[in-house]
Short mmCIF file of C-alpha atoms in Angstrom, two decimals:
data_model
loop_
_atom_site.label_atom_id
_atom_site.label_comp_id
_atom_site.label_asym_id
_atom_site.label_seq_id
_atom_site.Cartn_x
_atom_site.Cartn_y
_atom_site.Cartn_z
CA MET K 1 -3.76 5.71 41.14
CA ILE K 2 -3.05 2.68 39.29
CA GLU K 3 -3.72 2.09 34.63
CA ASN K 4 -1.68 -0.75 33.27
CA ASN K 5 0.31 -1.26 36.38
CA LYS K 6 1.75 2.32 36.03
CA LYS K 7 1.12 4.68 39.00
CA VAL K 8 -0.64 8.13 37.62
CA ILE K 9 0.12 11.09 39.03
CA ASN K 10 -1.88 14.30 38.80
CA LEU K 11 -0.14 17.54 39.58
CA LYS K 12 -0.58 21.19 38.73
CA ALA K 13 2.61 23.10 36.39
CA ILE K 14 3.58 25.32 34.39
CA PHE K 15 5.45 25.88 30.93
CA LYS K 16 9.27 26.33 31.30
CA GLN K 17 10.92 24.69 27.98
CA LYS K 18 10.10 23.34 24.88
CA LEU K 19 12.93 20.84 24.73
CA PHE K 20 11.58 18.87 21.46
CA PRO K 21 11.15 19.64 18.41
CA LYS K 22 13.40 22.21 18.44
CA GLY K 23 12.43 23.14 14.47
CA ASN K 24 10.90 20.97 11.88
CA ASN K 25 9.55 17.87 13.59
CA GLU K 26 11.17 14.55 11.70
CA GLU K 27 9.56 12.34 14.04
CA ASP K 28 5.37 11.86 14.43
CA ASP K 29 3.81 14.95 13.46
CA ASP K 30 2.53 16.56 17.08
CA TYR K 31 4.80 14.77 19.52
CA LYS K 32 6.62 17.04 21.69
CA ILE K 33 9.14 16.66 25.10
CA ILE K 34 8.68 19.28 27.30
CA LYS K 35 9.74 21.36 30.51
CA TYR K 36 7.37 22.07 33.28
CA GLU K 37 7.70 23.58 36.56
CA VAL K 38 5.26 21.86 39.14
CA THR K 39 3.07 24.15 41.45
CA GLU K 40 0.92 21.77 42.82
CA GLY K 41 0.52 17.85 43.91
CA TYR K 42 4.47 16.43 43.32
CA LYS K 43 7.59 17.12 44.64
CA SER K 44 10.48 14.25 43.68
CA PRO K 45 12.70 12.39 45.88
CA SER K 46 16.07 14.81 44.72
CA GLY K 47 13.79 17.65 45.76
CA SER K 48 13.33 19.21 42.33
CA SER K 49 10.12 20.96 41.00
CA GLU K 50 11.14 20.82 37.73
CA ILE K 51 9.11 17.43 35.32
CA VAL K 52 10.32 16.84 31.89
CA VAL K 53 6.89 15.69 30.17
CA LYS K 54 6.67 13.55 26.63
CA GLY K 55 3.38 13.64 24.65
CA ASN K 56 1.18 15.31 21.70
CA ALA K 57 -0.26 19.11 21.43
CA LEU K 58 1.41 19.57 25.04
CA PRO K 59 0.36 23.21 25.85
CA GLU K 60 2.92 26.00 25.79
CA HIS K 61 1.50 29.12 27.00
CA TYR K 62 3.35 30.90 29.68
CA GLY K 63 1.95 31.86 33.66
CA VAL K 64 -1.08 29.60 33.02
CA GLU K 65 -1.17 27.04 35.13
CA ILE K 66 -2.46 23.40 33.41
CA VAL K 67 -3.61 19.87 35.46
CA PHE K 68 -2.09 16.91 34.30
CA SER K 69 -3.11 13.02 34.81
CA LEU K 70 1.06 12.08 34.01
CA VAL K 71 2.32 8.68 33.92
CA GLN K 72 5.94 7.84 35.57
CA ASP K 73 8.07 7.63 32.90
CA ASN K 74 11.03 4.36 33.87
CA ALA K 75 13.76 6.82 32.51
CA SER K 76 13.56 9.10 35.12
CA GLU K 77 12.14 9.92 38.21
CA ASN K 78 11.65 13.84 37.18
CA SER K 79 10.42 12.44 33.47
CA PHE K 80 6.05 11.69 32.28
CA PHE K 81 4.20 10.70 29.40
CA CYS K 82 1.33 12.66 29.13
CA ASN K 83 -2.50 11.07 29.73
CA ASN K 84 -4.65 13.75 29.83
CA PHE K 85 -4.96 17.52 30.96
CA ILE K 86 -7.05 20.89 30.78
CA ILE K 87 -5.42 24.45 31.26
CA ASP K 88 -6.73 26.13 34.23
CA ILE K 89 -7.86 29.61 33.81
CA PRO K 90 -6.76 32.42 35.74
CA LYS K 91 -9.59 33.36 37.88
CA THR K 92 -8.35 35.29 40.45
CA GLU K 93 -6.82 38.75 41.14
CA LYS K 94 -3.77 36.52 42.63
CA ALA K 95 -3.03 34.41 39.79
CA ILE K 96 -4.32 37.35 36.79
CA ARG K 97 -1.39 39.89 38.85
CA GLN K 98 1.12 37.18 38.32
CA VAL K 99 0.40 36.21 34.98
CA LEU K 100 0.26 39.73 33.93
CA THR K 101 3.33 41.61 35.95
CA LYS K 102 5.51 38.19 36.05
CA ASP K 103 4.94 35.68 33.24
CA CYS K 104 3.31 37.10 30.43
CA ASN K 105 5.16 41.16 31.68
CA VAL K 106 2.33 42.95 29.83
CA PHE K 107 2.65 45.34 32.55
CA LYS K 108 4.66 47.09 35.35
CA GLU K 109 3.49 46.54 38.78
CA GLU K 110 2.93 49.96 39.27
CA LYS K 111 0.23 49.80 36.22
CA TYR K 112 -1.27 46.58 37.09
CA ASN K 113 -2.05 48.46 40.73
CA LEU K 114 -3.43 51.18 38.87
CA LEU K 115 -5.57 48.98 36.83
CA TYR K 116 -6.74 47.03 39.89
CA SER K 117 -7.69 50.34 41.70
CA ILE K 118 -10.48 51.55 38.86
CA TYR K 119 -12.05 47.74 38.65
CA LYS K 120 -10.50 45.70 41.51
CA GLU K 121 -12.20 42.48 42.24
CA ARG K 122 -14.12 42.40 38.63
CA LEU K 123 -10.62 41.83 37.06
CA LEU K 124 -11.83 38.99 36.45
CA PHE K 125 -12.72 36.22 33.62
CA ASP K 126 -15.59 38.26 33.18
CA LEU K 127 -14.21 41.54 32.70
CA ILE K 128 -11.71 40.04 30.52
CA THR K 129 -14.26 38.03 28.33
CA SER K 130 -17.07 41.22 28.46
CA GLY K 131 -14.92 43.53 27.32
CA PRO K 132 -16.37 46.52 29.31
CA ALA K 133 -13.03 48.82 29.59
CA TYR K 134 -12.67 49.20 25.69
CA ASN K 135 -15.04 52.23 26.44
CA ASP K 136 -14.17 53.29 29.65
CA LYS K 137 -12.47 56.90 29.72
CA SER K 138 -10.66 56.12 33.40
CA LEU K 139 -8.17 53.65 31.05
CA ASN K 140 -5.65 55.45 28.72
CA MET K 141 -4.33 53.29 25.46
CA GLN K 142 -2.00 51.21 26.82
CA ASN K 143 -4.03 50.00 29.41
CA LYS K 144 -6.75 49.51 27.36
CA GLU K 145 -4.36 47.47 24.68
CA ALA K 146 -3.37 45.37 28.01
CA ILE K 147 -6.89 44.64 29.29
CA LYS K 148 -6.51 43.47 25.06
CA ASP K 149 -3.40 41.28 25.36
CA LEU K 150 -5.36 39.26 28.70
CA GLN K 151 -8.26 38.87 27.61
CA LYS K 152 -7.21 37.12 24.35
CA LEU K 153 -4.87 35.12 26.69
CA VAL K 154 -6.91 34.00 28.57
CA ILE K 155 -9.97 33.43 26.13
CA ASN K 156 -7.21 30.98 24.09
CA SER K 157 -6.19 28.94 26.70
CA PHE K 158 -10.13 27.99 27.77
CA VAL K 159 -10.55 27.35 24.03
CA GLN K 160 -7.95 25.39 24.03
CA SER K 161 -8.71 22.98 27.16
CA VAL K 162 -12.02 22.38 25.20
CA LEU K 163 -9.96 21.46 22.42
CA THR K 164 -7.87 18.83 23.46
CA LYS K 165 -11.41 17.79 25.85
CA TYR K 166 -12.60 16.26 22.66
CA GLY K 167 -10.00 15.45 20.61
CA THR K 168 -9.43 18.76 18.95
CA THR K 169 -5.24 18.83 19.28
CA ASN K 170 -4.17 20.13 15.49
CA ILE K 171 -6.30 23.64 16.15
CA ASP K 172 -4.03 26.23 17.20
CA SER K 173 -7.22 28.33 19.75
CA SER K 174 -5.25 31.66 18.55
CA ASP K 175 -6.09 31.40 14.62
CA LEU K 176 -10.13 31.32 16.13
CA TYR K 177 -9.29 34.16 17.89
CA ASN K 178 -8.28 35.86 15.16
CA LYS K 179 -11.19 34.85 13.22
CA TYR K 180 -14.05 35.72 16.02
CA ASN K 181 -12.15 37.07 18.23
CA ILE K 182 -14.62 37.32 21.84
CA GLN K 183 -17.61 35.98 20.51
CA VAL K 184 -15.45 32.67 20.00
CA LEU K 185 -16.62 31.51 23.66
CA GLN K 186 -19.94 31.74 22.66
CA ILE K 187 -20.09 30.24 19.16
CA ILE K 188 -18.34 27.14 21.20
CA LYS K 189 -20.54 26.97 23.35
CA SER K 190 -23.88 27.64 21.67
CA ASP K 191 -23.82 27.17 18.27
CA PRO K 192 -19.86 24.90 17.12
CA HIS K 193 -20.98 23.97 14.14
CA VAL K 194 -19.68 27.49 12.47
CA LEU K 195 -16.30 25.98 13.39
CA VAL K 196 -17.37 22.97 11.15
CA LEU K 197 -18.37 25.24 8.64
CA ASP K 198 -15.01 26.82 8.22
CA ASN K 199 -13.18 24.04 7.76
CA PHE K 200 -12.00 24.41 11.91
CA ILE K 201 -13.55 21.17 14.02
CA GLY K 202 -15.40 18.18 13.33
CA PHE K 203 -18.84 16.92 12.78
CA LYS K 204 -18.64 14.90 15.87
CA ASN K 205 -16.49 17.04 17.86
CA ALA K 206 -19.19 19.32 17.42
CA GLU K 207 -22.24 17.22 18.35
CA ASP K 208 -19.65 16.51 21.06
CA LEU K 209 -19.98 20.41 21.96
CA ILE K 210 -23.69 20.84 21.67
CA LYS K 211 -24.01 17.56 23.97
CA SER K 212 -21.31 18.74 26.58
CA TYR K 213 -22.96 22.49 26.51
CA ASN K 214 -26.60 21.68 26.33
CA ALA K 215 -26.98 24.56 23.10
CA SER K 216 -29.98 23.91 20.65
CA LYS K 217 -29.82 21.29 18.14
CA LYS K 218 -32.10 23.77 15.62
CA THR K 219 -29.23 25.76 14.14
CA LYS K 220 -28.70 26.91 10.32
CA SER K 221 -25.30 26.06 10.90
CA ARG K 222 -25.91 22.84 11.70
CA LEU K 223 -27.98 21.49 8.96
CA LEU K 224 -25.13 23.02 6.80
CA SER K 225 -22.69 21.05 8.61
CA ILE K 226 -24.87 17.72 7.66
CA GLY K 227 -24.92 18.45 4.26
CA ILE K 228 -20.85 18.98 5.20
CA GLU K 229 -20.67 15.55 6.49
CA VAL K 230 -22.87 14.07 3.35
CA ILE K 231 -19.77 14.50 1.25
CA LYS K 232 -16.99 14.51 4.04
CA GLN K 233 -17.92 11.03 4.32
CA ASN K 234 -18.03 10.23 0.36
CA GLU K 235 -14.36 10.88 0.23
CA LYS K 236 -13.70 8.86 2.87
CA SER K 237 -14.27 6.26 0.64
CA GLY K 238 -12.14 7.03 -2.02
CA ASN K 239 -14.36 9.11 -3.83
CA SER K 240 -13.75 12.67 -4.57
CA CYS K 241 -17.71 14.08 -5.43
CA ILE K 242 -20.71 12.58 -4.86
CA ALA K 243 -23.94 11.91 -7.26
CA TYR K 244 -26.38 14.95 -6.52
CA LYS K 245 -29.07 12.32 -6.35
CA ASP K 246 -27.17 10.23 -3.81
CA ALA K 247 -25.60 13.12 -2.19
CA ILE K 248 -29.93 13.79 -1.43
CA LYS K 249 -30.60 10.31 -0.64
CA ASN K 250 -27.73 10.06 2.01
CA MET K 251 -28.65 13.21 3.97
CA ILE K 252 -32.54 12.35 4.16
CA PHE K 253 -30.79 9.11 6.26
CA LEU K 254 -28.74 11.45 8.54
CA LEU K 255 -31.80 13.54 8.59
CA ASP K 256 -33.94 11.19 9.58
CA PHE K 257 -31.42 11.05 13.03
CA ALA K 258 -30.80 14.58 13.60
CA GLN K 259 -34.08 16.36 12.93
CA LYS K 260 -37.74 14.57 12.91
CA ASN K 261 -38.77 16.35 10.13
CA LYS K 262 -40.97 14.70 7.43
CA ASN K 263 -39.58 17.15 4.81
CA TYR K 264 -36.35 14.90 4.69
CA GLU K 265 -36.14 16.08 0.28
CA PHE K 266 -36.99 19.14 0.59
CA ILE K 267 -34.55 20.11 3.76
CA ALA K 268 -31.89 18.42 2.00
CA GLN K 269 -32.26 19.81 -1.22
CA LYS K 270 -32.63 23.01 0.69
CA THR K 271 -29.13 22.73 2.01
CA PHE K 272 -27.29 22.12 -0.80
CA SER K 273 -29.09 24.82 -2.37
CA LEU K 274 -27.68 27.08 0.28
CA LEU K 275 -24.55 25.24 0.74
CA GLN K 276 -23.56 26.29 -2.92
CA ASN K 277 -24.97 29.65 -2.58
CA ASP K 278 -22.52 30.13 0.20
CA GLY K 279 -19.60 28.52 -2.01
CA LYS K 280 -19.64 26.05 0.38
CA ILE K 281 -19.40 23.11 -2.98
CA ARG K 282 -19.24 23.26 -5.85
CA VAL K 283 -22.25 21.01 -8.95
CA TYR K 284 -20.90 20.01 -11.47
CA GLN K 285 -22.97 18.65 -14.10
CA LYS K 286 -22.05 15.53 -16.46
CA ASP K 287 -23.51 13.38 -18.91
CA LYS K 288 -26.75 15.12 -18.05
CA GLU K 289 -25.59 14.02 -13.82
CA LEU K 290 -24.91 16.30 -11.74
CA TYR K 291 -22.17 15.72 -8.69
CA ILE K 292 -21.53 17.61 -6.00
CA TYR K 293 -17.73 18.72 -4.59
CA SER K 294 -16.53 20.66 -1.61
CA SER K 295 -15.40 23.55 -2.66
CA TYR K 296 -11.54 22.57 -0.82
CA ALA K 297 -12.12 19.25 -3.15
CA TRP K 298 -12.80 20.56 -6.34
CA LYS K 299 -10.27 23.11 -6.01
CA ALA K 300 -7.17 20.53 -4.72
CA GLU K 301 -8.11 18.13 -7.65
CA THR K 302 -8.14 20.58 -10.46
CA THR K 303 -5.09 22.38 -9.62
CA LEU K 304 -3.53 18.55 -8.50
CA SER K 305 -4.59 17.72 -11.66
CA HIS K 306 -2.94 20.35 -13.36
CA ASN K 307 0.29 20.48 -11.66
CA ILE K 308 0.39 16.72 -12.39
CA PHE K 309 0.06 17.40 -16.52
CA LYS K 310 2.45 20.68 -16.37
CA PHE K 311 5.59 18.22 -14.68
CA SER K 312 4.57 15.28 -17.20
CA SER K 313 5.32 18.14 -20.05
CA TYR K 314 8.49 18.16 -19.21
CA LYS K 315 11.95 16.92 -20.88
CA GLY K 316 13.45 13.54 -19.40
CA LYS K 317 17.02 12.81 -19.43
CA VAL K 318 18.96 11.57 -22.05
CA ILE K 319 21.77 9.07 -19.86
CA LYS K 320 24.30 6.59 -22.22
CA ASN K 321 25.41 3.19 -21.02
CA ILE K 322 21.88 3.18 -18.38
CA GLU K 323 21.42 -0.93 -19.68
CA ARG K 324 25.00 -1.00 -18.17
CA MET K 325 24.70 0.51 -15.68
CA ILE K 326 21.60 -1.65 -14.27
CA ASP K 327 23.74 -5.13 -15.27
CA SER K 328 26.38 -3.81 -13.00
CA LYS K 329 24.27 -2.43 -9.56
CA GLU K 330 22.74 -6.44 -10.13
CA VAL K 331 26.82 -7.45 -9.97
CA GLU K 332 26.70 -4.89 -6.65
CA PHE K 333 23.66 -5.90 -5.39
CA GLY K 334 23.56 -9.10 -6.07
CA PHE K 335 20.35 -8.99 -7.35
CA LYS K 336 18.74 -10.14 -10.97
CA LEU K 337 15.53 -6.85 -11.62
CA ALA K 338 12.67 -8.72 -12.87
CA PRO K 339 12.04 -6.98 -16.74
CA GLU K 340 9.10 -4.93 -15.15
CA GLN K 341 11.72 -3.85 -12.15
CA ARG K 342 14.29 -3.20 -14.58
CA GLU K 343 11.84 -1.02 -16.59
CA ALA K 344 10.85 1.11 -13.97
CA VAL K 345 14.24 1.82 -12.38
CA ARG K 346 15.74 2.93 -16.63
CA LYS K 347 11.81 5.46 -16.45
CA ALA K 348 12.68 6.56 -13.75
CA LEU K 349 16.14 7.74 -14.16
CA VAL K 350 14.72 9.21 -17.25
CA ASN K 351 11.62 10.76 -17.01
CA LYS K 352 10.47 13.98 -14.85
CA ILE K 353 7.55 11.68 -13.58
CA THR K 354 7.84 8.19 -13.06
CA ILE K 355 4.22 6.04 -11.10
CA ILE K 356 5.18 2.25 -9.78
CA THR K 357 2.60 0.53 -8.84
CA GLY K 358 2.47 -3.22 -7.16
CA GLY K 359 1.50 -5.48 -4.42
CA PRO K 360 3.04 -6.84 -1.98
CA GLY K 361 6.43 -8.62 -1.89
CA THR K 362 6.32 -6.93 -5.43
CA GLY K 363 9.90 -5.78 -4.73
CA LYS K 364 8.87 -2.31 -5.01
CA THR K 365 12.19 -1.57 -2.51
CA SER K 366 14.49 -3.28 -4.65
CA VAL K 367 13.09 -0.85 -7.49
CA ILE K 368 13.88 2.08 -4.75
CA ASN K 369 17.50 0.93 -3.54
CA PHE K 370 17.95 1.04 -7.23
CA ILE K 371 16.75 4.15 -8.20
CA ARG K 372 18.17 6.03 -5.53
CA SER K 373 21.61 4.06 -5.76
CA LEU K 374 22.00 4.92 -9.78
CA ALA K 375 21.12 8.57 -9.12
CA LYS K 376 23.70 8.80 -6.82
CA GLU K 377 26.16 6.95 -9.08
CA ILE K 378 25.09 9.27 -12.58
CA ASN K 379 25.57 12.42 -10.24
CA LYS K 380 27.00 12.05 -6.81
CA SER K 381 26.57 15.16 -5.58
CA SER K 382 22.60 14.65 -6.37
CA ASN K 383 20.77 15.52 -3.36
CA ILE K 384 18.34 13.18 -3.08
CA LEU K 385 14.79 12.75 -0.80
CA LEU K 386 13.07 9.94 0.44
CA CYS K 387 9.43 10.61 2.40
CA ALA K 388 6.12 8.79 3.24
CA PRO K 389 2.60 9.89 4.24
CA THR K 390 2.76 8.36 7.43
CA GLY K 391 5.31 7.91 10.20
CA MET K 392 5.28 3.91 10.19
CA ALA K 393 5.37 4.34 5.87
CA ALA K 394 8.74 6.69 6.62
CA ARG K 395 10.50 4.79 9.55
CA ARG K 396 9.46 1.00 7.43
CA MET K 397 11.23 3.09 3.86
CA THR K 398 14.28 3.96 6.00
CA GLU K 399 14.86 0.50 7.63
CA SER K 400 14.60 -0.78 3.97
CA THR K 401 17.06 1.21 1.80
CA GLY K 402 19.71 2.53 5.20
CA TYR K 403 18.91 5.77 4.36
CA ALA K 404 16.72 8.48 6.37
CA ALA K 405 13.27 8.63 5.08
CA TYR K 406 10.65 11.64 6.34
CA THR K 407 6.91 12.55 6.43
CA MET K 408 5.50 14.09 4.37
CA HIS K 409 4.26 16.58 6.67
CA SER K 410 7.62 16.77 8.26
CA ALA K 411 9.18 17.88 4.91
CA MET K 412 6.97 20.89 3.62
CA ASN K 413 6.45 21.02 7.40
CA ILE K 414 2.31 21.39 7.72
CA LYS K 415 0.75 19.54 10.42
CA PRO K 416 -2.12 16.80 10.03
CA PRO K 417 -5.65 17.76 9.16
CA GLU K 418 -7.97 17.38 12.59
CA GLU K 419 -10.40 14.06 11.94
CA GLY K 420 -13.38 15.18 10.03
CA SER K 421 -11.76 18.70 8.77
CA TYR K 422 -10.55 19.42 5.13
CA ILE K 423 -6.95 19.73 5.06
CA GLU K 424 -6.64 22.72 2.79
CA ILE K 425 -2.99 24.27 2.46
CA LYS K 426 -2.04 26.93 2.45
CA ASP K 427 1.07 27.32 4.42
CA PHE K 428 3.95 24.84 3.85
CA ASN K 429 7.92 25.00 3.04
CA LYS K 430 8.64 24.36 -0.87
CA LEU K 431 11.16 21.35 -2.14
CA GLU K 432 14.08 23.18 -2.78
CA GLY K 433 16.99 22.03 -4.34
CA TYR K 434 16.22 18.40 -4.32
CA ASP K 435 17.15 15.98 -7.69
CA LEU K 436 15.13 12.99 -6.93
CA ILE K 437 12.00 13.20 -4.77
CA ILE K 438 10.45 9.39 -3.85
CA VAL K 439 8.00 8.86 -1.86
CA ASP K 440 6.42 5.85 -1.10
CA GLU K 441 3.18 4.21 -0.51
CA PHE K 442 1.45 7.27 -2.81
CA SER K 443 -1.74 5.12 -2.28
CA MET K 444 -2.13 6.55 1.47
CA VAL K 445 -1.68 10.20 0.24
CA ASP K 446 -4.97 11.79 -0.33
CA MET K 447 -5.94 14.59 -3.13
CA TYR K 448 -5.44 17.75 -0.49
CA LEU K 449 -2.09 16.21 0.36
CA ALA K 450 -1.52 15.29 -2.81
CA ASP K 451 -1.81 18.97 -3.93
CA ALA K 452 0.00 20.28 -1.25
CA PHE K 453 3.15 17.85 -2.29
CA PHE K 454 3.07 18.88 -6.13
CA ARG K 455 2.51 22.80 -5.12
CA ALA K 456 5.53 22.41 -3.08
CA LEU K 457 7.57 21.48 -5.17
CA ASP K 458 10.49 23.45 -7.18
CA THR K 459 9.17 23.82 -10.91
CA LYS K 460 11.35 27.32 -11.43
CA ASN K 461 15.21 26.36 -10.11
CA LYS K 462 16.07 23.31 -10.25
CA VAL K 463 13.17 20.66 -11.16
CA PRO K 464 13.91 17.48 -9.44
CA SER K 465 13.03 14.50 -11.02
CA ILE K 466 9.45 12.52 -8.67
CA VAL K 467 8.97 8.50 -8.61
CA ILE K 468 5.79 7.61 -7.16
CA ILE K 469 5.34 4.26 -5.25
CA GLY K 470 2.26 2.49 -4.57
CA ASP K 471 -0.21 -0.42 -4.42
CA ILE K 472 -2.61 -0.88 -7.62
CA ASN K 473 -5.46 0.16 -5.37
#
């Protein structure tokens, strides 16, 4: 098969070693380079069975075969770019024996033989996913735990392959298993909108799963998900909340396509009432008008505004001869700052938080270079972080300043959100030890990432100065 003048190779392989990223990924989000061992479908001219695959969200499951569609990398005969993949669930006794005894070391060979002598051909996917062995008195606790480990492996492999197939690559299948246990299979196949309500996948992903498994559309979770989708679509327009009357109107519009029921307004009102009772939304009244927030947006906006206010209350610095220092830097750079640029540089050096706005071509990059250079001149040991919300923006920042800039996600070691889901960021690295943090293109940052950023700042030991830069709109 030829795709865009490049040969597409279909093969099967198993995970061997993760080559990149070794630690925190400073490149774009979920890009990986992984070594696999080919089990079927390809042999290099040199005879090597090992290949290197580059791509996003590549699988790292030991002992489970992955069916790959790969595009040859011109750099090497054993190097490929991932076009697509499906994780092959071990269904035969031979495959399960390989996974248990060799790849995952769950069983020693004799323990596996004992288990197989009891269950024989029943030790297949149905046995693992239905879990009858838990109450089997012929098995000791060790064997029951081994079945449980195998069950988890198979279910996670299946779930991950389904999520990947429908474009959901940033969700770890083990998170779903930990929450729903064995029921996750039934949820995916018959009621996937439960995953929308629990913020694992987006509404579109759930709709695709319903279509794929021919599941019922008449579920409570789907109706509630439509209400959530109304709020999400409003957030995509840059609004943190929506007027209640507009939410009802927008939901009626979606219901017209989804439900084919004439009692649209009553259904919409009932939906938002149920979402409020379940704690999925917050209803806020202002000037006799009702507004709806998602619970995530309410929490993010509340904590973000509190943290910005707290940060703005910190005292700034007094820098002697700051005007003279700026004059000298203008001579050094051979560039005369405009009055507004000069004021921005001065405030960034003395205040704990400074927000600088301006459209394209207004000299924001020059301001960044002045701020960074003067901060180093004032304190030669100053630790400075340059970052931006996307990989492209971080690369532009690196190119324009001459210093390494990182994505906000890599700086805090977090994954970007799944399309259509809320980014309630709970786990992140603290931004500790910095004297100055400059964030460019902040107008591209949503309130969830902004909230995580301000929560990540060190406010106990060394409180950094923050410079936020973005377009005026």
